[in-house]
Amino acid sequence: MTDRTLTTTARVSTRPGPHDYEPPGRPRQIATMVWRNLKHIKRQPEMLTDVTIQPVMFVLLFAFVFGGSIRTDSGSYREWLLPGIMAQTMAFSSFIVAIGLNMDLGKGIIDRFRSLPIARSSVLVGRSIYSLIHSSIGIFVMSVTGLAIGWRIRGGVGPALLAFGLLLLFGFAMIWIGVLVGSSMRSPEAVNGLMFTTIFPVTFLANTFAPTEGMVSWLRTVAEWNPISSLVQAMRELWGNVPPAPADAALPLQHPVLTTLIWSVLITAVVAPLAVRAFVRRTTD
Amino acid sequence: MTITTDARVVRDRFTGPAIEAEHLVKRFGDTTAVDDVSFSVPQGTVLGLLGPNGAGKTTTVRMMTTLSRPTSGSARVAGHDVAREPELVRRSMGLTGQAATVDELLTGRENLRLMGSLYGLPKGEVRRLSDELLERFSLTDAGHKVVKDYSGGMRRRLDLAVSLIATPPVLFLDEPTTGLDPRSRVELWDVLRGLVRDGTTLLLTTQYLEEADQLADRIVVIDHGRIIAEGTPLELKDQSGQAAIVLTVSHADQVEAARALLSAHVEGVHVDVAARRLTAPAEGLHDMTRVAAVFERSEIVLDDLGLQRPSLDDVFLSLTGHRAESDTASGDPGDTGDTRDTRDTRDTRDTRDPADTSSTAEESR
């Protein structure tokens, strides 16, 4: 074997070239992409304001400014509010993916990645995993803030973990929306504009910050069927922040866990193929 | 260490052209960006793809590096077909694109680690090669700095270093020196010459005639997606217009005598009295040595005597009817992506100092 290797022609460098290395396996590709994105946080910690300062500010504003005038079926508004803010933070993970992906697509680095012997999907999967980590940091910060202002988990460990699991599952579904928007829009500004005028109001048009009872009937129906509402209701019940929804409540709120599962699967099933198509189109010419 | 001996043997045995393009065509809707382009680059040589902005250079490179599918035609890199074996092509080549293809938020060292890892290099190997490359590109001190704080020249060098982490036998460089100051440009040229000495095959695109002249073994001139000329720098220069003998007389009072002497041996002497310079068309080097001998024997003192070949700029002018530089001089930032710019919002590339390609001193070769 060795003597064959040594018959290298003078032209060919004796150092190993790319042919001599097995391309990295999928896990290493993805891990490398996640590592790259985590390094970005290290360089620009302000990237985390969207899951730290911003939601904490929301918690404080709603708890102390509106809290006094909003009536809920929970003992305290602050306890009632926190799952709402968590759901909103997780919905914004679509934002994080969309902006990050769009910025990569607008730069030469995406060409570099595409010229490497790696799967194109690793860029996407890496970014999605990163986004879940990013949002999870937010969930952690929220939990600590919540504990500080009076939010408590009153149920068992199992239901509590189920609530966090649902939150992550919902985040996974939202990532596909992010991939779709990030791949379709021409600039980060466009992404920002679109997401701010859609996802932002959608997170308000629910039971996140105020009970739906006070809304006009058609709006109330919309809000109660909003996937965010099921998620928030599920978390509140699983954490023991509210009693189970009354029998006359809207159907999604009577079975919030199941509805959240269905919504998450449905959003993923519909949006993921569109998102992948948009990404492939954007990176093909 | 995952060095697969078999793959290495395959690479060593391959002796065909490192890069081949056969009738490559790329259309975007109604526009034809690349129109029937064919060329072949032997291993260990440099091909310069020369043309103005929008000529189709970038699109050609994108097809050869599997980033863009040819509308028709085929291409091979290290013997692998870009359409049928893109994976093997990607394992055989490195690409330094036109827009910066490094991560601005990572340090130089982290960029090398990122790419090394994506090429599947073992960790220790990445560290060793990173040290080596940073050293070679004079970036050792900047290795721990974030790329955002790099100068244009440093960024370009890092971009190239990153492409070299897996030592690809074939390297594509899309306008490697665009936006660099003259000194950084000359430094980069030296690095590229070193790579070729080590056996790397280079394909570089450039709008700079001097650059192609300096680096390329062969030049393919393209304009509006078509190849309009091809050859060694020397052939291209010979192809367009004649060489000229240029001599400068030391003392103004000897200009007239010099004119008389020169006219006795060659025809069509032109005199610039103010510059004490005489010019006459020449066939080649033997005309010049003949004239040199004549003046050697005379009393006339010369400052300088030389053969001036037409510059590649002249070549371009005679081939296309427009100067190569003119398109850049307009500085249209939207004109960067060789017709694909309508599809993407990419970083608008620097169009700084496009005109400092001092296209004089051509006789240096």
XYZ file of C-alpha atoms in Angstrom:
650
model
C 0.000 0.000 0.000
C 2.692 2.416 1.062
C 4.806 2.052 -2.028
C 1.807 2.853 -4.175
C 1.247 6.002 -2.205
C 4.850 6.953 -2.641
C 4.669 6.837 -6.431
C 3.056 10.235 -6.244
C 3.964 12.316 -9.253
C 5.986 15.407 -8.532
C 3.028 17.587 -9.462
C 0.750 16.287 -6.762
C 1.178 17.684 -3.298
C 2.234 15.076 -0.797
C -0.042 16.559 1.824
C -3.409 14.911 2.128
C -6.135 16.579 0.095
C -9.908 16.549 0.480
C -10.052 13.208 -1.308
C -8.115 11.718 1.531
C -10.635 12.593 4.194
C -14.003 10.985 4.485
C -16.572 13.768 4.356
C -17.911 14.325 7.867
C -20.996 12.406 8.924
C -24.303 14.214 9.206
C -24.056 14.607 13.013
C -20.683 16.348 12.746
C -21.933 18.625 9.959
C -24.919 19.663 12.035
C -22.911 20.003 15.228
C -20.456 22.250 13.401
C -23.268 24.472 12.163
C -24.732 24.727 15.669
C -21.257 25.527 17.016
C -20.938 28.308 14.457
C -24.252 29.857 15.501
C -23.451 29.582 19.195
C -20.179 31.412 18.527
C -22.250 34.208 17.042
C -23.992 34.647 20.387
C -20.635 34.851 22.084
C -19.610 37.656 19.709
C -22.923 39.457 19.806
C -24.602 38.741 23.133
C -27.159 41.413 22.223
C -28.595 38.799 19.844
C -30.193 37.322 22.946
C -32.174 40.432 23.878
C -35.172 39.017 22.017
C -35.379 36.128 24.457
C -34.147 37.901 27.562
C -34.645 41.619 28.021
C -37.643 41.870 25.706
C -39.821 39.164 27.324
C -38.744 40.197 30.817
C -39.833 43.709 29.925
C -43.158 42.319 28.727
C -43.591 40.388 31.942
C -42.924 43.470 34.029
C -45.058 45.784 31.879
C -48.056 43.487 31.835
C -47.707 42.362 35.418
C -47.378 45.832 36.890
C -49.099 48.120 34.362
C -52.075 46.062 33.149
C -52.096 43.432 35.848
C -54.325 45.390 38.165
C -57.145 45.767 35.653
C -57.183 42.306 34.046
C -59.421 39.688 35.686
C -58.475 36.042 35.247
C -59.592 32.676 36.545
C -56.278 32.283 38.313
C -55.317 33.410 41.755
C -52.829 35.940 40.475
C -52.422 37.634 37.111
C -48.654 37.211 37.220
C -48.994 33.475 37.518
C -51.539 33.485 34.728
C -49.387 35.719 32.515
C -46.147 33.772 32.524
C -47.160 30.806 30.321
C -48.496 33.377 27.852
C -45.167 35.155 27.599
C -43.363 31.818 27.249
C -45.580 30.837 24.342
C -44.978 34.197 22.724
C -41.219 33.818 23.155
C -41.381 30.396 21.540
C -43.500 31.686 18.657
C -40.760 34.227 18.008
C -38.289 31.402 17.382
C -39.623 31.547 13.831
C -38.295 35.100 13.795
C -34.844 33.975 14.885
C -34.604 31.295 12.204
C -35.941 33.582 9.494
C -33.551 36.443 10.167
C -30.508 34.229 10.677
C -31.164 32.128 7.601
C -31.925 35.144 5.480
C -28.702 36.834 6.511
C -26.711 33.719 5.632
C -28.439 33.418 2.277
C -27.560 37.010 1.464
C -23.864 36.408 2.050
C -21.132 34.607 0.199
C -20.799 32.085 3.008
C -23.782 30.088 1.776
C -21.889 29.526 -1.493
C -18.926 28.353 0.498
C -21.095 25.863 2.369
C -22.614 24.653 -0.861
C -19.187 24.096 -2.383
C -18.260 21.754 0.473
C -18.856 18.004 0.520
C -21.728 18.337 2.997
C -25.509 18.047 2.778
C -27.332 21.272 2.104
C -29.898 20.339 4.732
C -27.226 20.456 7.442
C -27.278 24.235 7.190
C -31.020 24.173 7.908
C -31.016 21.550 10.615
C -28.089 23.208 12.362
C -29.845 26.530 12.338
C -33.094 25.004 13.608
C -31.391 23.264 16.496
C -29.584 26.466 17.303
C -32.865 28.348 17.273
C -34.390 25.919 19.766
C -31.362 26.426 22.014
C -31.747 30.182 21.611
C -35.420 30.038 22.570
C -34.714 27.653 25.428
C -32.381 30.227 26.924
C -35.386 32.537 26.841
C -37.598 29.954 28.505
C -35.032 29.548 31.255
C -34.821 33.311 31.794
C -38.623 33.499 31.820
C -38.884 30.735 34.380
C -36.443 32.450 36.697
C -38.189 35.795 36.250
C -41.532 34.105 36.835
C -40.355 32.452 40.016
C -39.123 35.820 41.212
C -42.479 37.544 40.721
C -44.703 34.792 42.030
C -45.220 32.194 39.274
C -45.140 28.622 40.553
C -45.389 25.101 39.173
C -48.156 23.601 41.285
C -48.637 20.305 39.476
C -46.455 17.206 39.390
C -43.065 16.813 37.725
C -44.503 14.781 34.832
C -47.110 17.336 33.749
C -44.578 20.134 34.276
C -42.116 18.472 31.904
C -44.917 17.749 29.452
C -45.645 21.476 29.371
C -42.028 22.287 28.537
C -42.084 19.506 25.941
C -45.171 20.965 24.282
C -43.476 24.329 24.228
C -40.454 22.876 22.401
C -42.667 20.952 19.993
C -44.528 24.125 19.153
C -41.174 25.860 18.681
C -40.182 23.133 16.228
C -43.310 23.810 14.184
C -42.638 27.540 14.229
C -39.118 26.961 12.910
C -40.558 25.805 9.593
C -42.440 29.050 9.261
C -39.117 30.760 9.892
C -37.374 28.697 7.219
C -40.140 29.485 4.739
C -40.052 33.215 5.404
C -36.258 33.371 5.631
C -35.845 31.579 2.308
C -38.512 33.567 0.502
C -37.750 37.133 1.520
C -35.095 39.224 -0.186
C -33.610 40.965 2.848
C -33.538 40.802 6.634
C -35.546 44.053 6.673
C -38.279 42.410 4.619
C -38.259 39.432 6.979
C -38.557 41.761 9.931
C -41.436 43.658 8.383
C -43.389 40.555 7.493
C -42.844 38.752 10.778
C -43.604 41.802 12.851
C -46.920 42.367 11.105
C -47.977 38.715 11.297
C -46.465 36.677 14.142
C -46.509 39.582 16.563
C -50.287 40.253 16.372
C -51.003 36.525 16.259
C -49.347 36.124 19.649
C -51.635 38.833 21.037
C -54.781 37.516 19.398
C -55.021 34.763 21.969
C -55.311 34.170 25.680
C -51.669 35.147 26.185
C -52.102 38.474 27.974
C -55.803 38.807 28.630
C -58.715 36.371 28.872
C -60.663 35.871 25.649
C -63.998 36.422 27.417
C -63.803 40.137 26.962
C -63.454 40.011 23.151
C -66.297 40.467 20.677
C -67.688 37.079 19.727
C -66.074 36.598 16.292
C -62.697 37.736 17.555
C -63.089 35.512 20.570
C -63.655 32.490 18.315
C -60.534 33.343 16.326
C -58.523 33.758 19.500
C -59.726 30.509 21.006
C -58.840 28.541 17.907
C -55.440 30.221 17.720
C -52.759 27.524 18.253
C -51.098 29.827 20.769
C -54.200 29.728 22.960
C -54.197 25.932 23.137
C -50.517 25.932 24.004
C -50.952 28.567 26.699
C -54.011 26.837 28.148
C -52.139 23.509 28.169
C -49.190 24.993 30.024
C -51.377 26.769 32.544
C -53.283 23.590 33.312
C -50.208 21.341 33.406
C -48.419 23.722 35.737
C -51.510 24.067 37.873
C -51.806 27.818 37.322
C -55.501 27.606 36.402
C -58.254 25.077 36.957
C -59.234 23.047 33.856
C -61.347 24.968 31.342
C -65.103 24.858 32.088
C -67.358 22.572 30.054
C -68.776 25.480 28.063
C -65.311 26.648 26.890
C -64.306 26.419 23.243
C -63.382 22.938 22.064
C -59.582 23.554 21.698
C -59.424 24.859 25.259
C -61.188 21.804 26.656
C -58.472 19.545 25.205
C -55.503 21.901 25.111
C -52.733 19.260 25.148
C -54.229 17.276 22.311
C -55.010 20.415 20.310
C -51.448 21.690 20.702
C -50.120 18.357 19.462
C -52.465 18.452 16.474
C -51.629 22.065 15.663
C -47.875 21.435 15.865
C -48.048 18.394 13.613
C -50.407 20.157 11.215
C -48.276 23.295 10.913
C -45.160 21.181 10.365
C -46.874 18.946 7.803
C -48.146 21.901 5.780
C -45.280 24.360 6.116
C -42.210 22.079 6.150
C -42.518 20.935 2.511
C -43.102 24.520 1.394
C -40.167 25.685 3.468
C -37.804 23.049 2.103
C -38.931 23.865 -1.420
C -38.328 27.577 -0.891
C -34.883 26.869 0.582
C -33.891 24.547 -2.255
C -35.100 27.035 -4.838
C -33.226 29.826 -3.168
C -30.007 27.840 -3.167
C -30.296 26.466 -6.698
C -29.516 28.183 -9.935
C -6.798 9.701 11.036
C -9.137 8.709 8.270
C -6.768 8.791 5.359
C -8.251 6.451 2.828
C -5.420 5.152 0.768
C -7.713 4.097 -2.063
C -8.980 7.605 -2.651
C -5.435 8.853 -2.637
C -4.404 6.321 -5.234
C -7.302 7.388 -7.434
C -6.154 10.981 -7.182
C -2.566 10.180 -7.958
C -3.397 8.097 -10.946
C -5.517 10.752 -12.548
C -3.382 12.559 -15.082
C -5.998 14.162 -17.347
C -6.831 17.854 -17.341
C -7.636 19.204 -13.874
C -10.500 21.280 -15.242
C -12.499 20.812 -18.405
C -15.479 22.706 -19.751
C -17.322 21.484 -22.809
C -19.853 23.713 -24.510
C -21.120 25.165 -21.264
C -24.285 27.210 -21.620
C -26.240 28.971 -18.913
C -29.458 30.842 -19.507
C -31.438 32.845 -16.976
C -34.808 33.299 -18.613
C -34.174 35.177 -21.838
C -30.603 36.177 -21.120
C -27.762 33.877 -21.986
C -25.085 34.449 -19.380
C -22.663 31.848 -20.681
C -22.757 30.875 -24.317
C -20.894 27.757 -25.473
C -17.761 28.042 -23.373
C -15.136 25.298 -23.656
C -11.658 25.120 -22.221
C -9.268 22.721 -20.576
C -6.728 23.307 -17.838
C -3.801 20.864 -17.459
C -2.812 19.910 -13.913
C -0.532 22.303 -12.135
C -1.222 25.230 -14.452
C -3.138 28.479 -14.176
C -5.982 29.551 -16.386
C -7.025 33.167 -16.310
C -10.629 33.841 -17.203
C -10.509 37.432 -18.285
C -13.406 39.707 -19.018
C -15.309 42.761 -17.880
C -18.107 42.736 -15.330
C -21.118 40.812 -16.519
C -19.097 38.835 -19.079
C -20.152 35.516 -17.555
C -17.024 34.724 -15.554
C -18.757 34.188 -12.235
C -21.527 32.133 -13.800
C -18.911 29.913 -15.435
C -17.139 29.402 -12.118
C -20.445 28.692 -10.387
C -21.199 25.952 -12.890
C -17.750 24.417 -12.492
C -18.063 24.415 -8.699
C -21.507 22.756 -8.626
C -23.258 25.908 -7.393
C -25.203 26.341 -10.588
C -26.498 23.721 -13.014
C -25.465 24.215 -16.639
C -28.388 24.702 -19.017
C -26.411 22.511 -21.397
C -22.879 21.303 -21.857
C -20.719 19.579 -19.295
C -17.752 20.215 -17.074
C -15.287 18.081 -15.149
C -13.105 18.893 -12.177
C -10.280 16.455 -11.419
C -12.006 14.064 -13.802
C -15.386 14.209 -12.045
C -18.485 15.396 -13.837
C -20.059 18.388 -12.093
C -23.603 17.257 -12.830
C -23.243 13.533 -12.183
C -20.657 13.486 -9.390
C -21.044 16.805 -7.574
C -19.967 15.195 -4.300
C -16.606 14.117 -5.744
C -16.148 17.503 -7.399
C -16.687 19.194 -4.037
C -14.077 16.934 -2.509
C -11.574 17.881 -5.203
C -11.742 21.631 -5.212
C -11.770 24.776 -3.161
C -13.644 27.956 -3.999
C -13.031 31.518 -3.003
C -16.020 33.434 -4.182
C -16.381 37.022 -5.184
C -18.237 38.167 -2.097
C -16.411 37.413 1.136
C -17.066 33.773 1.929
C -15.851 33.789 5.504
C -17.908 34.217 8.648
C -17.554 37.770 9.885
C -18.477 36.985 13.474
C -15.908 34.257 13.896
C -12.191 34.742 14.398
C -9.781 33.772 11.655
C -8.887 30.613 13.523
C -12.539 29.720 14.074
C -13.231 30.144 10.373
C -10.473 27.671 9.611
C -11.867 25.316 12.218
C -15.360 25.634 10.750
C -14.239 24.674 7.260
C -11.766 22.049 8.420
C -14.521 20.399 10.365
C -16.922 20.533 7.419
C -14.281 18.898 5.234
C -14.046 16.094 7.768
C -10.506 16.773 8.921
C -9.505 15.326 12.285
C -9.431 17.960 15.040
C -5.683 17.840 15.670
C -5.070 18.125 11.957
C -7.263 21.236 11.788
C -5.256 22.882 14.551
C -1.934 22.044 12.912
C -3.037 23.197 9.457
C -4.595 26.366 10.894
C -1.304 27.361 12.480
C 0.482 26.645 9.243
C -1.976 28.586 7.082
C -2.177 31.584 9.403
C 1.594 31.723 9.349
C 1.758 31.407 5.582
C -0.786 34.185 5.056
C 0.760 36.479 7.691
C -2.333 36.242 9.864
C -0.837 34.627 12.941
C -1.369 37.720 15.079
C -4.883 38.203 13.748
C -5.877 34.577 14.246
C -7.771 35.373 17.419
C -9.382 38.524 16.103
C -12.936 38.614 14.830
C -12.994 38.853 11.030
C -15.244 41.906 11.192
C -12.199 43.865 12.331
C -9.979 42.637 9.488
C -8.830 44.877 6.659
C -9.889 44.031 3.113
C -6.545 42.440 2.365
C -6.565 40.317 5.522
C -10.071 39.146 4.789
C -9.084 38.106 1.270
C -6.069 36.229 2.575
C -8.175 34.461 5.175
C -10.726 33.612 2.509
C -7.981 31.924 0.544
C -6.494 30.233 3.613
C -9.894 28.785 4.437
C -10.149 27.338 0.924
C -6.808 25.654 1.417
C -7.467 23.928 4.720
C -8.130 20.621 2.982
C -5.419 21.187 0.352
C -7.662 20.829 -2.681
C -5.802 19.943 -5.884
C -7.978 22.387 -7.832
C -8.736 25.922 -6.741
C -11.279 28.344 -8.162
C -10.745 31.989 -7.354
C -13.376 34.454 -8.420
C -11.735 37.860 -8.679
C -9.350 37.169 -5.826
C -7.817 40.630 -5.713
C -10.848 42.821 -6.306
C -10.885 45.624 -3.773
C -7.305 45.098 -2.680
C -4.686 47.812 -2.607
C -1.748 47.279 -4.964
C 0.564 46.016 -2.255
C -1.857 43.393 -0.941
C -2.497 42.379 -4.511
C 1.161 41.699 -5.210
C 1.404 39.767 -1.931
C -1.537 37.618 -2.917
C 0.023 36.948 -6.295
C 3.102 35.589 -4.551
C 0.957 33.270 -2.466
C -0.829 32.028 -5.564
C 2.461 31.395 -7.365
C 3.562 29.352 -4.363
C 0.420 27.232 -4.576
C 1.014 26.520 -8.236
C 4.604 25.556 -7.468
C 3.209 22.993 -5.027
C 1.106 21.482 -7.780
C -2.265 23.169 -7.348
C -4.272 23.877 -10.468
C -5.781 27.354 -10.501
C -8.650 28.886 -12.350
C -8.946 32.550 -11.595
C -11.267 35.135 -12.972
C -10.149 38.683 -13.214
C -10.946 41.979 -14.824
C -7.365 42.993 -14.355
C -5.333 42.430 -17.456
C -2.128 42.769 -15.531
C -3.218 40.058 -13.151
C -3.895 37.559 -15.904
C -0.602 38.513 -17.480
C 1.250 38.008 -14.201
C -0.262 34.720 -13.121
C -1.856 32.804 -15.929
C -0.222 30.224 -18.164
C -3.161 30.519 -20.488
C -5.835 33.151 -20.791
C -9.391 32.791 -21.985
C -10.972 36.116 -22.803
C -14.732 36.185 -22.518
C -17.185 38.909 -23.300
C -20.973 38.688 -23.308
C -20.746 35.029 -22.324
C -18.644 33.989 -25.290
C -14.982 33.154 -25.650
C -13.483 35.769 -27.917
C -9.824 34.835 -27.644
C -7.590 32.253 -26.079
C -3.888 31.675 -25.705
C -0.808 32.398 -23.660
C -0.393 36.020 -22.599
C 2.361 36.299 -25.208
C 0.224 34.881 -27.999
C -2.592 37.223 -27.165
C -0.286 40.177 -27.261
C 1.192 39.107 -30.570
C -2.277 38.557 -31.918
C -3.186 42.179 -31.584
C -0.852 44.668 -33.052
C 2.845 44.831 -33.390
C 5.592 45.229 -30.891
C 7.654 48.402 -30.978
C 11.251 49.362 -30.289
C 11.389 52.260 -27.886
C 14.611 54.087 -27.187
C 15.326 57.166 -25.130
C 18.289 59.353 -25.996
C 20.288 60.849 -23.153
C 21.109 64.226 -24.694
C 18.587 66.344 -26.574
C 21.198 67.382 -29.188
C 21.648 63.747 -30.237
C 17.960 63.101 -30.998
C 18.335 64.056 -34.655
C 21.376 61.826 -35.121
C 19.559 58.969 -33.454
C 16.610 59.429 -35.816
C 18.884 59.258 -38.829
C 20.654 56.162 -37.567
C 17.448 54.341 -36.654
C 15.775 55.232 -39.952
C 18.686 53.654 -41.807
C 17.789 50.294 -40.266
C 14.043 50.257 -39.656
C 11.047 51.964 -41.230
C 8.336 54.103 -39.690
C 10.370 55.858 -37.019
C 8.374 58.194 -34.816
C 10.127 60.883 -32.786
C 8.936 62.579 -29.625
C 11.457 65.387 -29.305
C 10.326 66.642 -25.939
C 10.670 63.203 -24.362
C 13.813 62.439 -26.425
C 12.042 59.217 -27.334
C 12.066 57.331 -30.626
C 9.594 54.598 -31.508
C 9.559 52.196 -34.417
C 7.541 49.061 -35.210
C 9.474 45.831 -34.712
C 8.963 42.202 -35.610
C 10.300 40.918 -32.359
C 13.332 40.526 -30.200
C 15.833 40.100 -33.058
C 14.946 43.575 -34.396
C 15.712 45.025 -31.034
C 19.060 43.297 -30.624
C 20.008 44.439 -34.150
C 19.206 48.046 -33.256
C 20.994 47.686 -29.938
C 24.140 46.581 -31.741
C 23.966 49.531 -34.144
C 23.686 52.055 -31.321
C 26.389 50.297 -29.347
C 28.832 51.100 -32.150
C 27.671 54.738 -32.493
C 28.484 57.805 -30.410
C 24.910 58.268 -29.319
C 24.264 57.812 -25.597
C 21.021 56.083 -24.671
C 19.093 56.153 -21.423
C 16.971 53.236 -22.307
C 16.284 50.765 -25.083
C 13.505 48.240 -25.047
C 10.855 46.247 -26.837
C 7.340 47.291 -26.048
C 4.713 44.668 -26.616
C 1.082 45.693 -26.739
C -0.482 45.428 -23.295
C -3.353 43.086 -22.637
C -5.394 46.214 -22.404
C -4.607 46.865 -26.051
C -5.474 43.247 -26.745
C -8.815 43.644 -25.104
C -9.505 46.815 -27.003
C -8.705 45.235 -30.322
C -10.814 42.161 -29.524
C -13.899 43.778 -28.115
C -13.828 47.338 -29.299
C -14.084 48.545 -25.721
C -11.582 48.777 -22.931
C -11.773 46.133 -20.242
C -11.739 48.659 -17.475
C -14.537 50.870 -18.701
C -17.367 48.762 -17.296
C -15.900 48.827 -13.830
C -15.140 52.483 -13.921
C -18.840 53.206 -14.046
C -18.851 51.611 -10.603
C -22.349 50.243 -10.878
C -22.686 48.201 -7.690
C -25.615 46.267 -9.066
C -23.476 44.865 -11.814
C -21.539 42.501 -9.633
C -23.117 39.144 -10.009
C -22.775 38.417 -13.703
C -26.490 38.611 -14.490
C -27.562 36.552 -11.513
C -27.911 39.679 -9.438
C -31.548 39.987 -10.385
C -32.289 36.856 -8.432
C -30.452 37.535 -5.240
C -29.631 40.357 -2.962
C -26.034 39.619 -2.306
C -23.387 41.664 -0.656
C -22.474 44.309 -3.093
C -18.869 43.754 -3.737
C -16.264 46.419 -3.411
C -15.613 48.321 -6.556
C -12.796 50.288 -5.087
C -9.787 51.328 -7.145
C -10.548 49.362 -10.263
C -8.108 51.395 -12.306
C -4.837 50.947 -10.484
C -3.723 48.129 -12.734
C -0.784 50.149 -13.942
C -0.906 48.554 -17.358
C 2.467 49.891 -18.305
C 5.740 48.058 -17.931
C 4.627 45.262 -20.165
C 8.135 44.579 -21.373
C 8.976 43.154 -17.965
C 8.181 39.698 -19.239
